[in-house]
Amino acid sequence: MSTWGTGPFQNDTALDFLGYVEDLEHPGEVLRELLGAILSEENVLHDFILEMGIAASVIIAVKVEPTLDPDTAERVGESPSLEALPVTDDLVEMALRTLYRALRPWGRQSGTNGLYSLWCDAGEVEEHVDALRPYIGALERGVHIVDDDDPGPLQSGESGERRTADESETPLVQARLRSLALGALVFPPNALSAEAGEPEADSHAFSEGCQELALGSVVYAAAKVVQETMDDLRVLDRRDVSVRDVGWDALRLLKHLPWRFASTYDVSFARRFLVTVTVMADRLGRATPYVNCIADQLAARMLCDEAADLIRRYSGLDFSQAVILSSQVEKLFDFRRDVFDYGNLYASTSLRSLAAGSIRLIPESWGPDGFPDRLPDTTEWFTSFGAERPAHPYTAASGEFPDPERWP
């Protein structure tokens, strides 16, 4: 879809939605379905879902105050069904809460905001926020609410913008990462080489220096994941709260776990996850980096994501080549998705709901493929696949620690 500005209808998604609802006999039902799904989100708001939500909210706002946006108000007025749509207090409240969510990089209930991240990457997040404020003002004059999704003020540096490499530091970091490659003893020297006969082998043939940097990135990322988990554990221990209570900006790593479970990420969970990431890091130097439980999958995922960020910033490759090299690194790990697809833990609640709903703009195929009826809770993440015991001796629940000397 194309976007040419930060205005509510300066993208194809919003315009398509407006064209869709103005032809409906009962547009209010679709507006409620869309806004209700957004307000029920518990993990991630995808950009195109929120673009439609903003469009729906603006339709309601211009019905409250037509002079706010004469062009949109005129188009809404040309649709008999939208013109006749009653603007009730609850509909205004749903629209207002949706726009509140659009203003922030994350919400205490709704999780991360994909649209906000895109505007951060484009360097236009302030323009995005400013474009929505007049509509928020119009809606606020109609209702008074407490925004329970508000995470509070963000700390400095938590805007969601990606860090880029400083040219002066790049050679030093490259040398450091290559020196760490020897720590990845678990992988053979040619682990990232293109295989003979592999499709597009030429595009996968990286220099020895690039391969060393990638393996060193894995080793560095493993240490970073361990350190950040320890830092988060200290924060939770000091405040005696969960990740959801602390909020996004006070944490470094645990906030990147599936947000829908954030209220269960307490001190006990953080200690168990610290064991998991430590074991994963240790395996790089002396054993196969296999995964044996859901927590292992998530730890390996975070390790690969950190390594991919280092490769993107310091490899000197263009974006597409950095992505290919990062995918080669990911292939070094057996995530065992055939046992459990951990991606379902991150699935969007609103996308799943809308894909199964009545809005024809959202194909059913956009929903999570084969999404299970039940997701395993965090108490099950540390249990070995195919065995009713903890995957690691010190990830057992309190009071259930086995004798490490007798551990298989």
PDB file of C-alpha atoms in Angstrom, residues 4-252:
ATOM      1  CA  TRP A   4       2.295   9.956   0.751  1.00  0.00           C
ATOM      2  CA  GLY A   5       1.764  11.870   3.985  1.00  0.00           C
ATOM      3  CA  THR A   6       0.963  11.680   7.682  1.00  0.00           C
ATOM      4  CA  GLY A   7      -2.663  12.759   7.332  1.00  0.00           C
ATOM      5  CA  PRO A   8      -5.402  10.266   8.258  1.00  0.00           C
ATOM      6  CA  PHE A   9      -6.346   9.675   4.610  1.00  0.00           C
ATOM      7  CA  GLN A  10      -2.933  10.092   3.012  1.00  0.00           C
ATOM      8  CA  ASN A  11      -2.515   6.357   2.494  1.00  0.00           C
ATOM      9  CA  ASP A  12      -4.270   3.775   0.347  1.00  0.00           C
ATOM     10  CA  THR A  13      -5.390   1.665   3.314  1.00  0.00           C
ATOM     11  CA  ALA A  14      -7.426   4.493   4.865  1.00  0.00           C
ATOM     12  CA  LEU A  15      -8.911   5.565   1.534  1.00  0.00           C
ATOM     13  CA  ASP A  16      -9.908   1.997   0.710  1.00  0.00           C
ATOM     14  CA  PHE A  17     -11.584   1.719   4.108  1.00  0.00           C
ATOM     15  CA  LEU A  18     -13.470   4.987   3.610  1.00  0.00           C
ATOM     16  CA  GLY A  19     -14.662   3.822   0.200  1.00  0.00           C
ATOM     17  CA  TYR A  20     -15.724   0.516   1.729  1.00  0.00           C
ATOM     18  CA  VAL A  21     -17.777   1.875   4.640  1.00  0.00           C
ATOM     19  CA  GLU A  22     -19.492   4.671   2.701  1.00  0.00           C
ATOM     20  CA  ASP A  23     -21.172   2.034   0.531  1.00  0.00           C
ATOM     21  CA  LEU A  24     -22.399  -0.077   3.462  1.00  0.00           C
ATOM     22  CA  GLU A  25     -26.009  -0.081   4.550  1.00  0.00           C
ATOM     23  CA  HIS A  26     -25.025  -0.305   8.229  1.00  0.00           C
ATOM     24  CA  PRO A  27     -21.503   1.202   8.559  1.00  0.00           C
ATOM     25  CA  GLY A  28     -21.808   1.539  12.321  1.00  0.00           C
ATOM     26  CA  GLU A  29     -21.497  -2.233  12.731  1.00  0.00           C
ATOM     27  CA  VAL A  30     -18.192  -2.292  10.846  1.00  0.00           C
ATOM     28  CA  LEU A  31     -16.843   0.739  12.716  1.00  0.00           C
ATOM     29  CA  ARG A  32     -17.604  -0.942  16.028  1.00  0.00           C
ATOM     30  CA  GLU A  33     -16.116  -4.248  14.886  1.00  0.00           C
ATOM     31  CA  LEU A  34     -12.868  -2.588  13.793  1.00  0.00           C
ATOM     32  CA  LEU A  35     -12.460  -0.288  16.784  1.00  0.00           C
ATOM     33  CA  GLY A  36     -13.454  -3.057  19.194  1.00  0.00           C
ATOM     34  CA  ALA A  37     -10.785  -5.365  17.763  1.00  0.00           C
ATOM     35  CA  ILE A  38      -8.137  -2.655  18.098  1.00  0.00           C
ATOM     36  CA  LEU A  39      -9.121  -1.916  21.692  1.00  0.00           C
ATOM     37  CA  SER A  40      -8.955  -5.635  22.524  1.00  0.00           C
ATOM     38  CA  GLU A  41      -5.398  -5.991  21.188  1.00  0.00           C
ATOM     39  CA  GLU A  42      -2.965  -7.541  23.661  1.00  0.00           C
ATOM     40  CA  ASN A  43       0.276  -7.972  21.734  1.00  0.00           C
ATOM     41  CA  VAL A  44       0.879  -5.839  18.614  1.00  0.00           C
ATOM     42  CA  LEU A  45      -1.142  -3.385  16.528  1.00  0.00           C
ATOM     43  CA  HIS A  46      -0.185  -3.856  12.878  1.00  0.00           C
ATOM     44  CA  ASP A  47       0.254  -0.694  10.846  1.00  0.00           C
ATOM     45  CA  PHE A  48      -2.527  -1.364   8.318  1.00  0.00           C
ATOM     46  CA  ILE A  49      -5.010  -2.248  11.082  1.00  0.00           C
ATOM     47  CA  LEU A  50      -4.269   1.008  12.867  1.00  0.00           C
ATOM     48  CA  GLU A  51      -4.459   2.993   9.606  1.00  0.00           C
ATOM     49  CA  MET A  52      -8.016   1.718   9.186  1.00  0.00           C
ATOM     50  CA  GLY A  53      -8.714   2.420  12.855  1.00  0.00           C
ATOM     51  CA  ILE A  54      -7.531   6.008  12.456  1.00  0.00           C
ATOM     52  CA  ALA A  55      -9.758   6.398   9.393  1.00  0.00           C
ATOM     53  CA  ALA A  56     -12.755   5.068  11.333  1.00  0.00           C
ATOM     54  CA  SER A  57     -12.008   7.392  14.255  1.00  0.00           C
ATOM     55  CA  VAL A  58     -11.678  10.431  11.981  1.00  0.00           C
ATOM     56  CA  ILE A  59     -15.027   9.643  10.339  1.00  0.00           C
ATOM     57  CA  ILE A  60     -16.584   9.806  13.799  1.00  0.00           C
ATOM     58  CA  ALA A  61     -14.618  12.945  14.733  1.00  0.00           C
ATOM     59  CA  VAL A  62     -15.803  14.919  11.685  1.00  0.00           C
ATOM     60  CA  LYS A  63     -19.384  13.953  12.440  1.00  0.00           C
ATOM     61  CA  VAL A  64     -18.862  15.467  15.886  1.00  0.00           C
ATOM     62  CA  GLU A  65     -17.169  18.583  14.484  1.00  0.00           C
ATOM     63  CA  PRO A  66     -17.562  18.918  10.663  1.00  0.00           C
ATOM     64  CA  THR A  67     -15.543  22.155  10.419  1.00  0.00           C
ATOM     65  CA  LEU A  68     -12.470  20.297  11.651  1.00  0.00           C
ATOM     66  CA  ASP A  69     -11.876  18.632   8.271  1.00  0.00           C
ATOM     67  CA  PRO A  70     -14.281  20.001   5.618  1.00  0.00           C
ATOM     68  CA  ASP A  71     -13.083  17.688   2.824  1.00  0.00           C
ATOM     69  CA  THR A  72     -13.618  14.511   4.854  1.00  0.00           C
ATOM     70  CA  ALA A  73     -16.871  15.869   6.300  1.00  0.00           C
ATOM     71  CA  GLU A  74     -18.151  16.549   2.779  1.00  0.00           C
ATOM     72  CA  ARG A  75     -17.352  13.015   1.649  1.00  0.00           C
ATOM     73  CA  VAL A  76     -18.967  11.536   4.761  1.00  0.00           C
ATOM     74  CA  GLY A  77     -22.025  13.695   4.105  1.00  0.00           C
ATOM     75  CA  GLU A  78     -22.315  12.339   0.561  1.00  0.00           C
ATOM     76  CA  SER A  79     -22.847   8.824   1.938  1.00  0.00           C
ATOM     77  CA  PRO A  80     -26.480   8.456   3.078  1.00  0.00           C
ATOM     78  CA  SER A  81     -25.597   5.683   5.521  1.00  0.00           C
ATOM     79  CA  LEU A  82     -22.663   7.575   7.088  1.00  0.00           C
ATOM     80  CA  GLU A  83     -24.689  10.788   7.195  1.00  0.00           C
ATOM     81  CA  ALA A  84     -27.429   8.934   9.086  1.00  0.00           C
ATOM     82  CA  LEU A  85     -24.989   7.173  11.434  1.00  0.00           C
ATOM     83  CA  PRO A  86     -25.834   8.101  15.048  1.00  0.00           C
ATOM     84  CA  VAL A  87     -22.754   9.271  16.949  1.00  0.00           C
ATOM     85  CA  THR A  88     -23.283   7.794  20.396  1.00  0.00           C
ATOM     86  CA  ASP A  89     -21.054   8.383  23.410  1.00  0.00           C
ATOM     87  CA  ASP A  90     -19.698   4.844  23.327  1.00  0.00           C
ATOM     88  CA  LEU A  91     -18.722   5.171  19.646  1.00  0.00           C
ATOM     89  CA  VAL A  92     -16.964   8.470  20.359  1.00  0.00           C
ATOM     90  CA  GLU A  93     -15.158   6.832  23.272  1.00  0.00           C
ATOM     91  CA  MET A  94     -13.984   3.916  21.101  1.00  0.00           C
ATOM     92  CA  ALA A  95     -12.677   6.349  18.477  1.00  0.00           C
ATOM     93  CA  LEU A  96     -10.877   8.424  21.095  1.00  0.00           C
ATOM     94  CA  ARG A  97      -9.217   5.410  22.711  1.00  0.00           C
ATOM     95  CA  THR A  98      -8.075   4.224  19.273  1.00  0.00           C
ATOM     96  CA  LEU A  99      -6.420   7.556  18.503  1.00  0.00           C
ATOM     97  CA  TYR A 100      -4.752   7.533  21.920  1.00  0.00           C
ATOM     98  CA  ARG A 101      -3.194   4.194  20.982  1.00  0.00           C
ATOM     99  CA  ALA A 102      -1.986   5.626  17.672  1.00  0.00           C
ATOM    100  CA  LEU A 103      -0.005   8.339  19.503  1.00  0.00           C
ATOM    101  CA  ARG A 104       2.333   5.990  21.386  1.00  0.00           C
ATOM    102  CA  PRO A 105       5.055   3.445  20.528  1.00  0.00           C
ATOM    103  CA  TRP A 106       3.465   0.980  22.936  1.00  0.00           C
ATOM    104  CA  GLY A 107       0.520   0.587  25.288  1.00  0.00           C
ATOM    105  CA  ARG A 108       0.246  -1.025  28.684  1.00  0.00           C
ATOM    106  CA  GLN A 109      -2.484  -3.351  27.384  1.00  0.00           C
ATOM    107  CA  SER A 110      -2.144  -3.260  23.598  1.00  0.00           C
ATOM    108  CA  GLY A 111       1.597  -3.852  23.298  1.00  0.00           C
ATOM    109  CA  THR A 112       3.650  -2.453  20.430  1.00  0.00           C
ATOM    110  CA  ASN A 113       2.428  -0.036  17.769  1.00  0.00           C
ATOM    111  CA  GLY A 114       3.640  -1.029  14.298  1.00  0.00           C
ATOM    112  CA  LEU A 115       2.484   2.193  12.643  1.00  0.00           C
ATOM    113  CA  TYR A 116       4.357   4.349  15.152  1.00  0.00           C
ATOM    114  CA  SER A 117       7.524   2.336  14.450  1.00  0.00           C
ATOM    115  CA  LEU A 118       7.186   2.967  10.712  1.00  0.00           C
ATOM    116  CA  TRP A 119       6.861   6.706  11.251  1.00  0.00           C
ATOM    117  CA  CYS A 120       9.903   6.580  13.545  1.00  0.00           C
ATOM    118  CA  ASP A 121      11.908   4.859  10.812  1.00  0.00           C
ATOM    119  CA  ALA A 122      10.770   7.553   8.356  1.00  0.00           C
ATOM    120  CA  GLY A 123      11.735  10.337  10.792  1.00  0.00           C
ATOM    121  CA  GLU A 124       8.199  11.773  10.738  1.00  0.00           C
ATOM    122  CA  VAL A 125       6.695  10.556  13.991  1.00  0.00           C
ATOM    123  CA  GLU A 126       6.103  14.094  15.293  1.00  0.00           C
ATOM    124  CA  GLU A 127       4.180  14.974  12.136  1.00  0.00           C
ATOM    125  CA  HIS A 128       2.126  11.776  12.559  1.00  0.00           C
ATOM    126  CA  VAL A 129       1.223  12.731  16.130  1.00  0.00           C
ATOM    127  CA  ASP A 130       0.465  16.365  15.234  1.00  0.00           C
ATOM    128  CA  ALA A 131      -1.859  15.270  12.418  1.00  0.00           C
ATOM    129  CA  LEU A 132      -4.049  13.350  14.881  1.00  0.00           C
ATOM    130  CA  ARG A 133      -4.270  15.888  17.710  1.00  0.00           C
ATOM    131  CA  PRO A 134      -7.096  18.030  16.225  1.00  0.00           C
ATOM    132  CA  TYR A 135      -9.328  14.973  15.877  1.00  0.00           C
ATOM    133  CA  ILE A 136      -8.492  13.889  19.419  1.00  0.00           C
ATOM    134  CA  GLY A 137      -9.438  17.362  20.634  1.00  0.00           C
ATOM    135  CA  ALA A 138     -12.814  17.166  18.908  1.00  0.00           C
ATOM    136  CA  LEU A 139     -13.565  13.763  20.419  1.00  0.00           C
ATOM    137  CA  GLU A 140     -12.378  14.799  23.892  1.00  0.00           C
ATOM    138  CA  ARG A 141     -14.950  17.582  23.936  1.00  0.00           C
ATOM    139  CA  GLY A 142     -17.656  14.934  23.701  1.00  0.00           C
ATOM    140  CA  VAL A 143     -16.578  12.436  26.362  1.00  0.00           C
ATOM    141  CA  HIS A 144     -14.318  12.204  29.395  1.00  0.00           C
ATOM    142  CA  ILE A 145     -12.347   8.980  29.842  1.00  0.00           C
ATOM    143  CA  VAL A 146      -9.375   7.585  31.722  1.00  0.00           C
ATOM    144  CA  ASP A 147      -6.937   6.006  29.281  1.00  0.00           C
ATOM    145  CA  ASP A 148      -5.994   2.731  30.984  1.00  0.00           C
ATOM    146  CA  ASP A 149      -3.619   1.849  28.123  1.00  0.00           C
ATOM    147  CA  ASP A 150      -1.423   4.895  28.794  1.00  0.00           C
ATOM    148  CA  PRO A 151       2.102   3.755  29.768  1.00  0.00           C
ATOM    149  CA  GLY A 152       3.043   7.121  31.214  1.00  0.00           C
ATOM    150  CA  PRO A 153       5.875   9.390  30.020  1.00  0.00           C
ATOM    151  CA  LEU A 154       8.622   7.758  27.989  1.00  0.00           C
ATOM    152  CA  GLN A 155      12.203   7.935  29.157  1.00  0.00           C
ATOM    153  CA  SER A 156      14.798   9.564  26.946  1.00  0.00           C
ATOM    154  CA  GLY A 157      15.906   7.353  24.074  1.00  0.00           C
ATOM    155  CA  GLU A 158      12.770   5.176  24.038  1.00  0.00           C
ATOM    156  CA  SER A 159      11.076   6.723  21.007  1.00  0.00           C
ATOM    157  CA  GLY A 160      11.368   3.520  19.005  1.00  0.00           C
ATOM    158  CA  GLU A 161      13.942   4.807  16.528  1.00  0.00           C
ATOM    159  CA  ARG A 162      16.577   2.351  15.346  1.00  0.00           C
ATOM    160  CA  ARG A 163      20.186   3.068  16.141  1.00  0.00           C
ATOM    161  CA  THR A 164      22.565   3.413  13.198  1.00  0.00           C
ATOM    162  CA  ALA A 165      26.300   2.815  13.177  1.00  0.00           C
ATOM    163  CA  ASP A 166      28.733   5.663  13.703  1.00  0.00           C
ATOM    164  CA  GLU A 167      31.345   5.639  10.923  1.00  0.00           C
ATOM    165  CA  SER A 168      34.207   6.140  13.364  1.00  0.00           C
ATOM    166  CA  GLU A 169      33.235   3.138  15.482  1.00  0.00           C
ATOM    167  CA  THR A 170      32.523   0.702  12.642  1.00  0.00           C
ATOM    168  CA  PRO A 171      36.113  -0.568  12.023  1.00  0.00           C
ATOM    169  CA  LEU A 172      36.667  -1.132  15.746  1.00  0.00           C
ATOM    170  CA  VAL A 173      33.391  -3.002  16.171  1.00  0.00           C
ATOM    171  CA  GLN A 174      34.047  -5.098  13.066  1.00  0.00           C
ATOM    172  CA  ALA A 175      37.435  -6.174  14.409  1.00  0.00           C
ATOM    173  CA  ARG A 176      35.920  -6.951  17.798  1.00  0.00           C
ATOM    174  CA  LEU A 177      33.125  -9.070  16.332  1.00  0.00           C
ATOM    175  CA  ARG A 178      35.513 -11.036  14.108  1.00  0.00           C
ATOM    176  CA  SER A 179      37.712 -11.791  17.097  1.00  0.00           C
ATOM    177  CA  LEU A 180      34.694 -13.270  18.887  1.00  0.00           C
ATOM    178  CA  ALA A 181      33.962 -15.736  16.079  1.00  0.00           C
ATOM    179  CA  LEU A 182      36.218 -18.320  17.732  1.00  0.00           C
ATOM    180  CA  GLY A 183      33.727 -18.434  20.597  1.00  0.00           C
ATOM    181  CA  ALA A 184      31.148 -20.052  18.335  1.00  0.00           C
ATOM    182  CA  LEU A 185      32.872 -23.433  18.462  1.00  0.00           C
ATOM    183  CA  VAL A 186      29.589 -25.231  17.975  1.00  0.00           C
ATOM    184  CA  PHE A 187      29.459 -24.150  14.326  1.00  0.00           C
ATOM    185  CA  PRO A 188      31.822 -25.502  11.644  1.00  0.00           C
ATOM    186  CA  PRO A 189      34.197 -22.992   9.984  1.00  0.00           C
ATOM    187  CA  ASN A 190      32.158 -23.006   6.768  1.00  0.00           C
ATOM    188  CA  ALA A 191      28.775 -22.826   8.507  1.00  0.00           C
ATOM    189  CA  LEU A 192      27.725 -19.708   6.585  1.00  0.00           C
ATOM    190  CA  SER A 193      29.190 -20.656   3.206  1.00  0.00           C
ATOM    191  CA  ALA A 194      26.904 -21.105   0.211  1.00  0.00           C
ATOM    192  CA  GLU A 195      26.242 -24.761  -0.486  1.00  0.00           C
ATOM    193  CA  ALA A 196      27.020 -26.188  -3.910  1.00  0.00           C
ATOM    194  CA  GLY A 197      23.939 -26.205  -6.095  1.00  0.00           C
ATOM    195  CA  GLU A 198      22.009 -23.945  -3.727  1.00  0.00           C
ATOM    196  CA  PRO A 199      19.552 -21.630  -5.533  1.00  0.00           C
ATOM    197  CA  GLU A 200      21.022 -18.146  -5.979  1.00  0.00           C
ATOM    198  CA  ALA A 201      24.283 -19.416  -4.497  1.00  0.00           C
ATOM    199  CA  ASP A 202      26.172 -16.394  -5.789  1.00  0.00           C
ATOM    200  CA  SER A 203      24.049 -14.030  -3.701  1.00  0.00           C
ATOM    201  CA  HIS A 204      24.749 -16.175  -0.632  1.00  0.00           C
ATOM    202  CA  ALA A 205      28.534 -16.347  -1.105  1.00  0.00           C
ATOM    203  CA  PHE A 206      29.865 -14.080   1.625  1.00  0.00           C
ATOM    204  CA  SER A 207      33.515 -13.294   2.207  1.00  0.00           C
ATOM    205  CA  GLU A 208      35.379 -14.989   5.021  1.00  0.00           C
ATOM    206  CA  GLY A 209      35.449 -11.677   6.863  1.00  0.00           C
ATOM    207  CA  CYS A 210      31.658 -11.338   6.657  1.00  0.00           C
ATOM    208  CA  GLN A 211      31.202 -14.886   7.907  1.00  0.00           C
ATOM    209  CA  GLU A 212      33.526 -14.254  10.849  1.00  0.00           C
ATOM    210  CA  LEU A 213      31.667 -11.041  11.684  1.00  0.00           C
ATOM    211  CA  ALA A 214      28.334 -12.878  11.592  1.00  0.00           C
ATOM    212  CA  LEU A 215      29.529 -15.665  13.903  1.00  0.00           C
ATOM    213  CA  GLY A 216      31.084 -13.094  16.217  1.00  0.00           C
ATOM    214  CA  SER A 217      27.760 -11.261  16.231  1.00  0.00           C
ATOM    215  CA  VAL A 218      26.099 -14.444  17.515  1.00  0.00           C
ATOM    216  CA  VAL A 219      28.605 -14.704  20.379  1.00  0.00           C
ATOM    217  CA  TYR A 220      28.279 -11.014  21.269  1.00  0.00           C
ATOM    218  CA  ALA A 221      24.493 -11.194  21.029  1.00  0.00           C
ATOM    219  CA  ALA A 222      24.408 -14.160  23.409  1.00  0.00           C
ATOM    220  CA  ALA A 223      26.354 -12.228  26.046  1.00  0.00           C
ATOM    221  CA  LYS A 224      24.146  -9.170  25.507  1.00  0.00           C
ATOM    222  CA  VAL A 225      20.939 -11.185  25.921  1.00  0.00           C
ATOM    223  CA  VAL A 226      22.242 -12.609  29.206  1.00  0.00           C
ATOM    224  CA  GLN A 227      23.309  -9.181  30.494  1.00  0.00           C
ATOM    225  CA  GLU A 228      20.025  -7.516  29.564  1.00  0.00           C
ATOM    226  CA  THR A 229      18.016 -10.281  31.226  1.00  0.00           C
ATOM    227  CA  MET A 230      20.077  -9.755  34.395  1.00  0.00           C
ATOM    228  CA  ASP A 231      19.440  -6.011  34.212  1.00  0.00           C
ATOM    229  CA  ASP A 232      15.695  -6.578  33.855  1.00  0.00           C
ATOM    230  CA  LEU A 233      15.722  -9.030  36.752  1.00  0.00           C
ATOM    231  CA  ARG A 234      17.254  -6.348  38.978  1.00  0.00           C
ATOM    232  CA  VAL A 235      14.534  -3.872  37.963  1.00  0.00           C
ATOM    233  CA  LEU A 236      11.739  -6.340  38.718  1.00  0.00           C
ATOM    234  CA  ASP A 237      13.348  -7.463  41.976  1.00  0.00           C
ATOM    235  CA  ARG A 238      13.811  -3.893  43.184  1.00  0.00           C
ATOM    236  CA  ARG A 239      10.205  -2.930  42.468  1.00  0.00           C
ATOM    237  CA  ASP A 240       8.584  -6.344  43.115  1.00  0.00           C
ATOM    238  CA  VAL A 241       6.280  -5.982  40.104  1.00  0.00           C
ATOM    239  CA  SER A 242       5.686  -7.533  36.678  1.00  0.00           C
ATOM    240  CA  VAL A 243       6.931  -6.324  33.297  1.00  0.00           C
ATOM    241  CA  ARG A 244       3.502  -4.837  32.526  1.00  0.00           C
ATOM    242  CA  ASP A 245       3.577  -2.884  35.793  1.00  0.00           C
ATOM    243  CA  VAL A 246       7.072  -1.547  35.147  1.00  0.00           C
ATOM    244  CA  GLY A 247       6.409  -0.652  31.532  1.00  0.00           C
ATOM    245  CA  TRP A 248       8.245  -0.801  28.242  1.00  0.00           C
ATOM    246  CA  ASP A 249      10.789   1.960  28.713  1.00  0.00           C
ATOM    247  CA  ALA A 250      12.244   0.696  31.999  1.00  0.00           C
ATOM    248  CA  LEU A 251      13.324  -2.677  30.585  1.00  0.00           C
ATOM    249  CA  ARG A 252      15.790  -3.911  27.988  1.00  0.00           C
TER     250      ARG A 252
END
